[in-house]
PDB file of C-alpha atoms in Angstrom:
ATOM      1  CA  UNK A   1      32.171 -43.604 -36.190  1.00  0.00           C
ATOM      2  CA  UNK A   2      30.157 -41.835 -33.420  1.00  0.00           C
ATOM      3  CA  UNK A   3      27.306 -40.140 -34.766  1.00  0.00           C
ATOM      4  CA  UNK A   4      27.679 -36.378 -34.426  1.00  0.00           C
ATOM      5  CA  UNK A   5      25.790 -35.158 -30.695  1.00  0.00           C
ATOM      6  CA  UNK A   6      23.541 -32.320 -31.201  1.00  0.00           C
ATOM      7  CA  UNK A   7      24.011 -29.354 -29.257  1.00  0.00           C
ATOM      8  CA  UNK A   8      20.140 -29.204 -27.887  1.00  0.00           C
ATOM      9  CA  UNK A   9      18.866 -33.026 -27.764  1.00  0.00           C
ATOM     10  CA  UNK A  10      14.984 -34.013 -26.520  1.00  0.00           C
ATOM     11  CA  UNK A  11      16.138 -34.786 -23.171  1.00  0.00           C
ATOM     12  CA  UNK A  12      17.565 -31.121 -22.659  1.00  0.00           C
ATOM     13  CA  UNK A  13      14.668 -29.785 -24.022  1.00  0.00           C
ATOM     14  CA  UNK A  14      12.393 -31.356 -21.641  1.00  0.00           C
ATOM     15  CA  UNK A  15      14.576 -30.098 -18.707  1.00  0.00           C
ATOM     16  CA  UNK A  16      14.488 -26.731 -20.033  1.00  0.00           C
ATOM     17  CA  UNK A  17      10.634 -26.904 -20.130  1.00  0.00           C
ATOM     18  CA  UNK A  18      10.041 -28.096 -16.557  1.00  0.00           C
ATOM     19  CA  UNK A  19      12.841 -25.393 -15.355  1.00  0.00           C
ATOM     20  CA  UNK A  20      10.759 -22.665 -17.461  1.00  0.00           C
ATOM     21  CA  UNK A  21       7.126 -23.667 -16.338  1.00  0.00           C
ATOM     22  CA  UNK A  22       8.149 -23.847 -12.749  1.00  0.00           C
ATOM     23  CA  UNK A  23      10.167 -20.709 -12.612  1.00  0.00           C
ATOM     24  CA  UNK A  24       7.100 -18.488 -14.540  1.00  0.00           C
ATOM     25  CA  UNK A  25       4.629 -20.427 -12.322  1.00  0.00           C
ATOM     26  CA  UNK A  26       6.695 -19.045  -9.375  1.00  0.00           C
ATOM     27  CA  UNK A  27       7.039 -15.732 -10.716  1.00  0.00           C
ATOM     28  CA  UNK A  28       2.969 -15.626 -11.021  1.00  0.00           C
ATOM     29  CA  UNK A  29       1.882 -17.607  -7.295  1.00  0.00           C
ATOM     30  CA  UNK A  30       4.283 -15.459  -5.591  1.00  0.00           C
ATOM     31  CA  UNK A  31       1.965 -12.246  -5.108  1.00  0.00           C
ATOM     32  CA  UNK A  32      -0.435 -14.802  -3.641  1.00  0.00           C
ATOM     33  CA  UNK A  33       1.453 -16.168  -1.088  1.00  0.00           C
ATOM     34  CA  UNK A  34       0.236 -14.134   2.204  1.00  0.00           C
ATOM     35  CA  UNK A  35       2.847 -12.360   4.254  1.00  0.00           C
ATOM     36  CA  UNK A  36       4.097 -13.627   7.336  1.00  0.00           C
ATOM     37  CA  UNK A  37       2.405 -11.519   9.454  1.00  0.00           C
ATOM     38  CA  UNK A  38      -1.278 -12.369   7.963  1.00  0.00           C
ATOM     39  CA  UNK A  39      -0.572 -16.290   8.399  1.00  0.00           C
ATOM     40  CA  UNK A  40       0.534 -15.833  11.715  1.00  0.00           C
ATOM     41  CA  UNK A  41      -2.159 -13.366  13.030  1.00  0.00           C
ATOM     42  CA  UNK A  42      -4.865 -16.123  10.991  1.00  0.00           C
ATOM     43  CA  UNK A  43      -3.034 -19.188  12.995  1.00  0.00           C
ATOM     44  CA  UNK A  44      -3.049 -17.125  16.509  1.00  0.00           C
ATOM     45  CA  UNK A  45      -6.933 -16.881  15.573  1.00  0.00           C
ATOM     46  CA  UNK A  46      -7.522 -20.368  15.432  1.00  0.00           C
ATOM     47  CA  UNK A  47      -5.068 -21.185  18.267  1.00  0.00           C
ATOM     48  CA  UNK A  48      -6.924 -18.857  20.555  1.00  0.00           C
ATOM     49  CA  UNK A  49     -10.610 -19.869  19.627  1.00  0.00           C
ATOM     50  CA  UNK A  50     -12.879 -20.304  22.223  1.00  0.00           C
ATOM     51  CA  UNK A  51     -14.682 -23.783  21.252  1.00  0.00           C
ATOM     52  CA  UNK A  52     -18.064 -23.600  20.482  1.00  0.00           C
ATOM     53  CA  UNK A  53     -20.525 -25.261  22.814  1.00  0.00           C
ATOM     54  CA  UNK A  54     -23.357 -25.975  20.234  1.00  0.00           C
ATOM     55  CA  UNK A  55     -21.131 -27.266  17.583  1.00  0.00           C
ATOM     56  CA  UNK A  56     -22.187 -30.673  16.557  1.00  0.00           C
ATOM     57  CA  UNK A  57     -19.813 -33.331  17.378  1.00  0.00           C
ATOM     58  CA  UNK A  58     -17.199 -33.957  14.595  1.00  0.00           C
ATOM     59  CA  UNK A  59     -18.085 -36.665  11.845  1.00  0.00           C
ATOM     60  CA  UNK A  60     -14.351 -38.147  12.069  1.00  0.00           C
ATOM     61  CA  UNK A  61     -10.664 -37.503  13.427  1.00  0.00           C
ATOM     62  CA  UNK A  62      -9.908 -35.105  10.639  1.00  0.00           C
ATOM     63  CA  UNK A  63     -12.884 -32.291  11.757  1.00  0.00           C
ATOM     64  CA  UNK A  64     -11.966 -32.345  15.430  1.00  0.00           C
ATOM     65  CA  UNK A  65     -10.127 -28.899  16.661  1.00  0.00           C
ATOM     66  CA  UNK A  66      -7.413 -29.992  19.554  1.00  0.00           C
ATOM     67  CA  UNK A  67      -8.089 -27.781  21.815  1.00  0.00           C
ATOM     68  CA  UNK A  68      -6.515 -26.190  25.234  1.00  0.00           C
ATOM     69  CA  UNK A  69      -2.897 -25.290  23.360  1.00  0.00           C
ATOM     70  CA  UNK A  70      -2.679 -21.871  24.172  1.00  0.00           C
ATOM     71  CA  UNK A  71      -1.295 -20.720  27.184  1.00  0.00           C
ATOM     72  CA  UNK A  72      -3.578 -17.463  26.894  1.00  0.00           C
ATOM     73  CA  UNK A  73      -6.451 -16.599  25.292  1.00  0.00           C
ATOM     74  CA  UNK A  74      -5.309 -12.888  24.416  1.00  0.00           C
ATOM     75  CA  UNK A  75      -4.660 -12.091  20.696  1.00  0.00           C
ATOM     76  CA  UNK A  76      -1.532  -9.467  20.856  1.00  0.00           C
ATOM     77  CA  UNK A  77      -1.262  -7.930  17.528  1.00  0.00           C
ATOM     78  CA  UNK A  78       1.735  -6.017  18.484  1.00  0.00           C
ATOM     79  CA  UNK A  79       3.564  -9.803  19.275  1.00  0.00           C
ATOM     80  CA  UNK A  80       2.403 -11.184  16.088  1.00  0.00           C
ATOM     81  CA  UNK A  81       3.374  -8.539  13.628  1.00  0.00           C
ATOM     82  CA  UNK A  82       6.763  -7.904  13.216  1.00  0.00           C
ATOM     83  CA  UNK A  83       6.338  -5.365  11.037  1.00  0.00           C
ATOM     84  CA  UNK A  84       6.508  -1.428  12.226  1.00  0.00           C
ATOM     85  CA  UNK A  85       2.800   0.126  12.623  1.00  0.00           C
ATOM     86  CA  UNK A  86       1.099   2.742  14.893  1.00  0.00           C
ATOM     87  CA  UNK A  87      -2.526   1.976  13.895  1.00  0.00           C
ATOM     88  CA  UNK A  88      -4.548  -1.647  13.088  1.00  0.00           C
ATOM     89  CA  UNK A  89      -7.409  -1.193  11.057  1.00  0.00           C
ATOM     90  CA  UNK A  90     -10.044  -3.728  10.388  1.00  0.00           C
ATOM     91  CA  UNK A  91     -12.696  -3.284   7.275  1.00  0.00           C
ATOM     92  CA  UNK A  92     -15.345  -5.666   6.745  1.00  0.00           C
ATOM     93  CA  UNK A  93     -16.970  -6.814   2.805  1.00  0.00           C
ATOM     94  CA  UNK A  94     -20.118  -4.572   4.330  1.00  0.00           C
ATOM     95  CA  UNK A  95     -18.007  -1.530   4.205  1.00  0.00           C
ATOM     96  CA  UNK A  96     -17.110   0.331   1.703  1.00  0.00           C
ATOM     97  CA  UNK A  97     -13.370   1.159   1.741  1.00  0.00           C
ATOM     98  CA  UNK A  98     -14.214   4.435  -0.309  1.00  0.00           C
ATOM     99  CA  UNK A  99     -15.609   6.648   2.693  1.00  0.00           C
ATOM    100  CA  UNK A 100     -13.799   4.812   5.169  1.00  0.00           C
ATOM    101  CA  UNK A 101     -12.782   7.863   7.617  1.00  0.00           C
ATOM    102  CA  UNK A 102      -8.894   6.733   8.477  1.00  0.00           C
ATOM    103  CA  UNK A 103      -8.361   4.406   5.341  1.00  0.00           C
ATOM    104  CA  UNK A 104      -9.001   7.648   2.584  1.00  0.00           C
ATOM    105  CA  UNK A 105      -6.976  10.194   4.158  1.00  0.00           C
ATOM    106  CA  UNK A 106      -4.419   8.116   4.729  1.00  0.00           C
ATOM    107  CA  UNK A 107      -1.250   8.055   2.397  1.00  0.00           C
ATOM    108  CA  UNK A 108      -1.726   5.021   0.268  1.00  0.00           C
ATOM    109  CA  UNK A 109       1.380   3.815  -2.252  1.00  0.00           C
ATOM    110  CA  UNK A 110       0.234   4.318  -5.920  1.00  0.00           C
ATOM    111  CA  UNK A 111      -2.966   3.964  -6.222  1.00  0.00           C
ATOM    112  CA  UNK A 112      -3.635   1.182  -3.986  1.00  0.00           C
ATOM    113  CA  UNK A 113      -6.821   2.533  -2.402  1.00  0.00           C
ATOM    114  CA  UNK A 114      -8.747   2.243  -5.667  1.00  0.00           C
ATOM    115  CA  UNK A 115      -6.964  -1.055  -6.620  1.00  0.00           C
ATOM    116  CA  UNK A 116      -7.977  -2.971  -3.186  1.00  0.00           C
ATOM    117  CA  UNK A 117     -11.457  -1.181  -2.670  1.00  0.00           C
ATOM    118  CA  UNK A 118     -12.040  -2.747  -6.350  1.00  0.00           C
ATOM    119  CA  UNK A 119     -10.800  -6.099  -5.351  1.00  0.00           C
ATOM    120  CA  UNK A 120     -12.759  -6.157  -2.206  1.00  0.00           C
ATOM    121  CA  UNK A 121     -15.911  -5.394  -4.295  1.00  0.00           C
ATOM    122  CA  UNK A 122     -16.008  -8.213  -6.262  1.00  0.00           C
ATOM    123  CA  UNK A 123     -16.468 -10.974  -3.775  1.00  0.00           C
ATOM    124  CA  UNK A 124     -18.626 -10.277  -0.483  1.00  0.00           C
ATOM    125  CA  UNK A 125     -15.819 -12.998   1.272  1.00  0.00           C
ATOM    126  CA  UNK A 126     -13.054 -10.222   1.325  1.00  0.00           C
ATOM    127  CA  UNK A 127     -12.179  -8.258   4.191  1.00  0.00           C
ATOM    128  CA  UNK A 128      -9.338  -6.299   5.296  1.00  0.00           C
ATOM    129  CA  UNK A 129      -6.671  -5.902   7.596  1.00  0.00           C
ATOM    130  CA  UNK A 130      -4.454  -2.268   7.243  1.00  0.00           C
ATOM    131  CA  UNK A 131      -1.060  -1.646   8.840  1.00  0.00           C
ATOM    132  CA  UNK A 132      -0.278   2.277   9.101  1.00  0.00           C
ATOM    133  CA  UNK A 133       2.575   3.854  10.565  1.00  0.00           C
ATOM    134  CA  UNK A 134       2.399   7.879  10.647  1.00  0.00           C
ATOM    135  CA  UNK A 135      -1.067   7.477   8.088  1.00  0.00           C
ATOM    136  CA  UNK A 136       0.750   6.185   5.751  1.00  0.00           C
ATOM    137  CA  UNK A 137       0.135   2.673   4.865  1.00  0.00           C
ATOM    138  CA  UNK A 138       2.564  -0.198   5.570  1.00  0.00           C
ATOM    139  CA  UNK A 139       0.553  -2.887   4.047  1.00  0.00           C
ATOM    140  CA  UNK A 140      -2.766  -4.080   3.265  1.00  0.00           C
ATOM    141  CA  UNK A 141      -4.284  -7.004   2.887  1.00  0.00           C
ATOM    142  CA  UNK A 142      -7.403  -9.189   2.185  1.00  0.00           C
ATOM    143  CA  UNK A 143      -8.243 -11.583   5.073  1.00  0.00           C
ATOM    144  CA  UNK A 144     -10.764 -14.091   3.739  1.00  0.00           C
ATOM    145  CA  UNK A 145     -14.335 -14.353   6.243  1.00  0.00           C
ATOM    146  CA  UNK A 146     -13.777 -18.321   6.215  1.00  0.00           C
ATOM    147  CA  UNK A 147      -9.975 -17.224   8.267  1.00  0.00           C
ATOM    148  CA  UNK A 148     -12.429 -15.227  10.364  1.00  0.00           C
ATOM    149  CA  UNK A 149     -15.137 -12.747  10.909  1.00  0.00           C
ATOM    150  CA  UNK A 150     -13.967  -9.301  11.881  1.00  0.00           C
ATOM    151  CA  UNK A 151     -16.818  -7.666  12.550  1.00  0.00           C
ATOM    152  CA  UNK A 152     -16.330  -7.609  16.328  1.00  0.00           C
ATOM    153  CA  UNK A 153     -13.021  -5.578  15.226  1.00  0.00           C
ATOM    154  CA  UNK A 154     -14.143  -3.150  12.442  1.00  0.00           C
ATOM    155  CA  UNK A 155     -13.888  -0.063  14.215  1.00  0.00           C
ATOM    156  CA  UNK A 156     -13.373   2.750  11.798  1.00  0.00           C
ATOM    157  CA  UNK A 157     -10.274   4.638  14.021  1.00  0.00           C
ATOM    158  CA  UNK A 158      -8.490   0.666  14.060  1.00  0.00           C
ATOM    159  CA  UNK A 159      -6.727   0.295  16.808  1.00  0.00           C
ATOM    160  CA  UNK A 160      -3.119   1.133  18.556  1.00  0.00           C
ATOM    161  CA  UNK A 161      -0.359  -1.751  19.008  1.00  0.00           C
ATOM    162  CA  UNK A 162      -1.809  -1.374  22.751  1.00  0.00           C
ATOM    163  CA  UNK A 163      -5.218  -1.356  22.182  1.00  0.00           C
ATOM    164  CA  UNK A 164      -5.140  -4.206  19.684  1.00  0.00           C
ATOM    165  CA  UNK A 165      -5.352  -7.205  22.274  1.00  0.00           C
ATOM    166  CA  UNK A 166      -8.542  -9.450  20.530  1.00  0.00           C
ATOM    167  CA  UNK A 167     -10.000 -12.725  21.534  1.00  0.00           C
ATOM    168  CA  UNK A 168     -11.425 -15.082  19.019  1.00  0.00           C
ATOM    169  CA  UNK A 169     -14.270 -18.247  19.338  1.00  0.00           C
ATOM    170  CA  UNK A 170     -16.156 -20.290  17.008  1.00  0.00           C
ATOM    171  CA  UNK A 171     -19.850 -19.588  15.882  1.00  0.00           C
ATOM    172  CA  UNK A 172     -21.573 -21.861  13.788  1.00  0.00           C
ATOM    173  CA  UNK A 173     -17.637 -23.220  12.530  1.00  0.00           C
ATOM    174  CA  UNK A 174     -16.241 -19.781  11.568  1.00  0.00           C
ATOM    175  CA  UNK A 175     -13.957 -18.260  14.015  1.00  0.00           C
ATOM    176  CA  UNK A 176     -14.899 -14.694  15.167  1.00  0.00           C
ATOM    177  CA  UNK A 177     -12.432 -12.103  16.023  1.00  0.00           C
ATOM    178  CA  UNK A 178     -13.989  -9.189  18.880  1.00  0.00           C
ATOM    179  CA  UNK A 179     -12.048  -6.939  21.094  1.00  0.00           C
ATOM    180  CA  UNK A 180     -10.859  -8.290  24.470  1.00  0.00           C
ATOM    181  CA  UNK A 181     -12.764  -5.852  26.598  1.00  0.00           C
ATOM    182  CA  UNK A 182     -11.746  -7.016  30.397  1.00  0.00           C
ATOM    183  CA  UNK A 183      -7.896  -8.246  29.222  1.00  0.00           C
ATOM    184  CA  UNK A 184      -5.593  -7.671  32.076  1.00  0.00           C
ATOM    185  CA  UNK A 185      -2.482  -4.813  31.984  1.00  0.00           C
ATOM    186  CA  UNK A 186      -0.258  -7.721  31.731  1.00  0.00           C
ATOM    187  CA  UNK A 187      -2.033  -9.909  29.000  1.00  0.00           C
ATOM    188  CA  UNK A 188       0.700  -9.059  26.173  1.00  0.00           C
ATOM    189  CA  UNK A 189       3.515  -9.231  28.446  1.00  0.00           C
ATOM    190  CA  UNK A 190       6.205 -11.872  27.847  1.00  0.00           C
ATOM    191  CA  UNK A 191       5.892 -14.541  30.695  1.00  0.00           C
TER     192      UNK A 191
END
């Protein structure tokens, strides 16, 4: 009397589909999501940014930068990445990762030192931010120039989890990262 069910009927199929297309478009954004460390290290950045005295006033609510939220204005790599690393290096898209003199003798995993020195060729936006613990590299990553500049920070030895205390401000509505050259002993200290 019933008419006989199907064993694979529209509505499954449809479920099926959405399941599928959201699983592979997981399986292809997740290499793009940045680590941990990079979105936290990007967010201390803005935190920290010393506001900019010739800005122009914002248009409306959503381009003004609350400001006055951080309890210092030190930038303590060593607090910010959990990861373990003896040496923070800092390339800019002016350099050319090839004869960088830490980045090519260090130990790189495959062939990663061709793959990202590629990468950061084709768009003059990329930068990048090295983690290496005993010259081997931990991780690398491209930090975008509209995060922040880094010039202030590309030195070509990086820079030890001691040594890598930074301040950051705003020029021209870009945040800039530089070295924090009169921090006190006590700036990365828990308080």
């Amino acid at each position: 009397m019933y008419p006989k069910r199907r064993f694979f009927s529209t509505g499954t199929a449809v479920v099926v589909g959405i399941a599928t297309v959201l699983l592979v478009g997981w399986f292809f954004y997740r290499p793009m999501i940045p680590p941990v460390w990079l979105h936290d290290f990007a967010a201390d950045i803005a935190l920290r940014a010393a506001v900019d005295s010739n800005a122009p006033l914002p248009a409306d609510a959503r381009e003004a930068t609350p400001t006055g939220l951080a309890d210092s204005p030190y930038i303590c790599a060593a607090k910010i990445i959990q990861k373990p690393w003896d040496r923070f290096v800092a390339v800019t898209s002016d350099e050319n990762l090839r004869s960088h003199p830490v980045l090519t003798s260090a130990i790189w995993p495959k062939n990663d030192l061709d793959a990202v020195a590629a990468e950061m060729a084709r768009d003059d936006r990329y930068q990048l931010l090295v983690l290496l613990k005993d010259n081997t590299v931990v991780d690398a990553q491209i930090f975008f120039t509209f995060w922040a500049n880094l010039e202030g920070v590309a030195r070509p030895e990086g820079y030890t989890p001691e040594q890598a205390i930074f301040v950051s401000s705003t020029k021209n509505g870009v945040y800039v990262l530089n070295e924090a050259e009169d921090a006190p002993p006590d700036a990365c200290h828990e308080k």
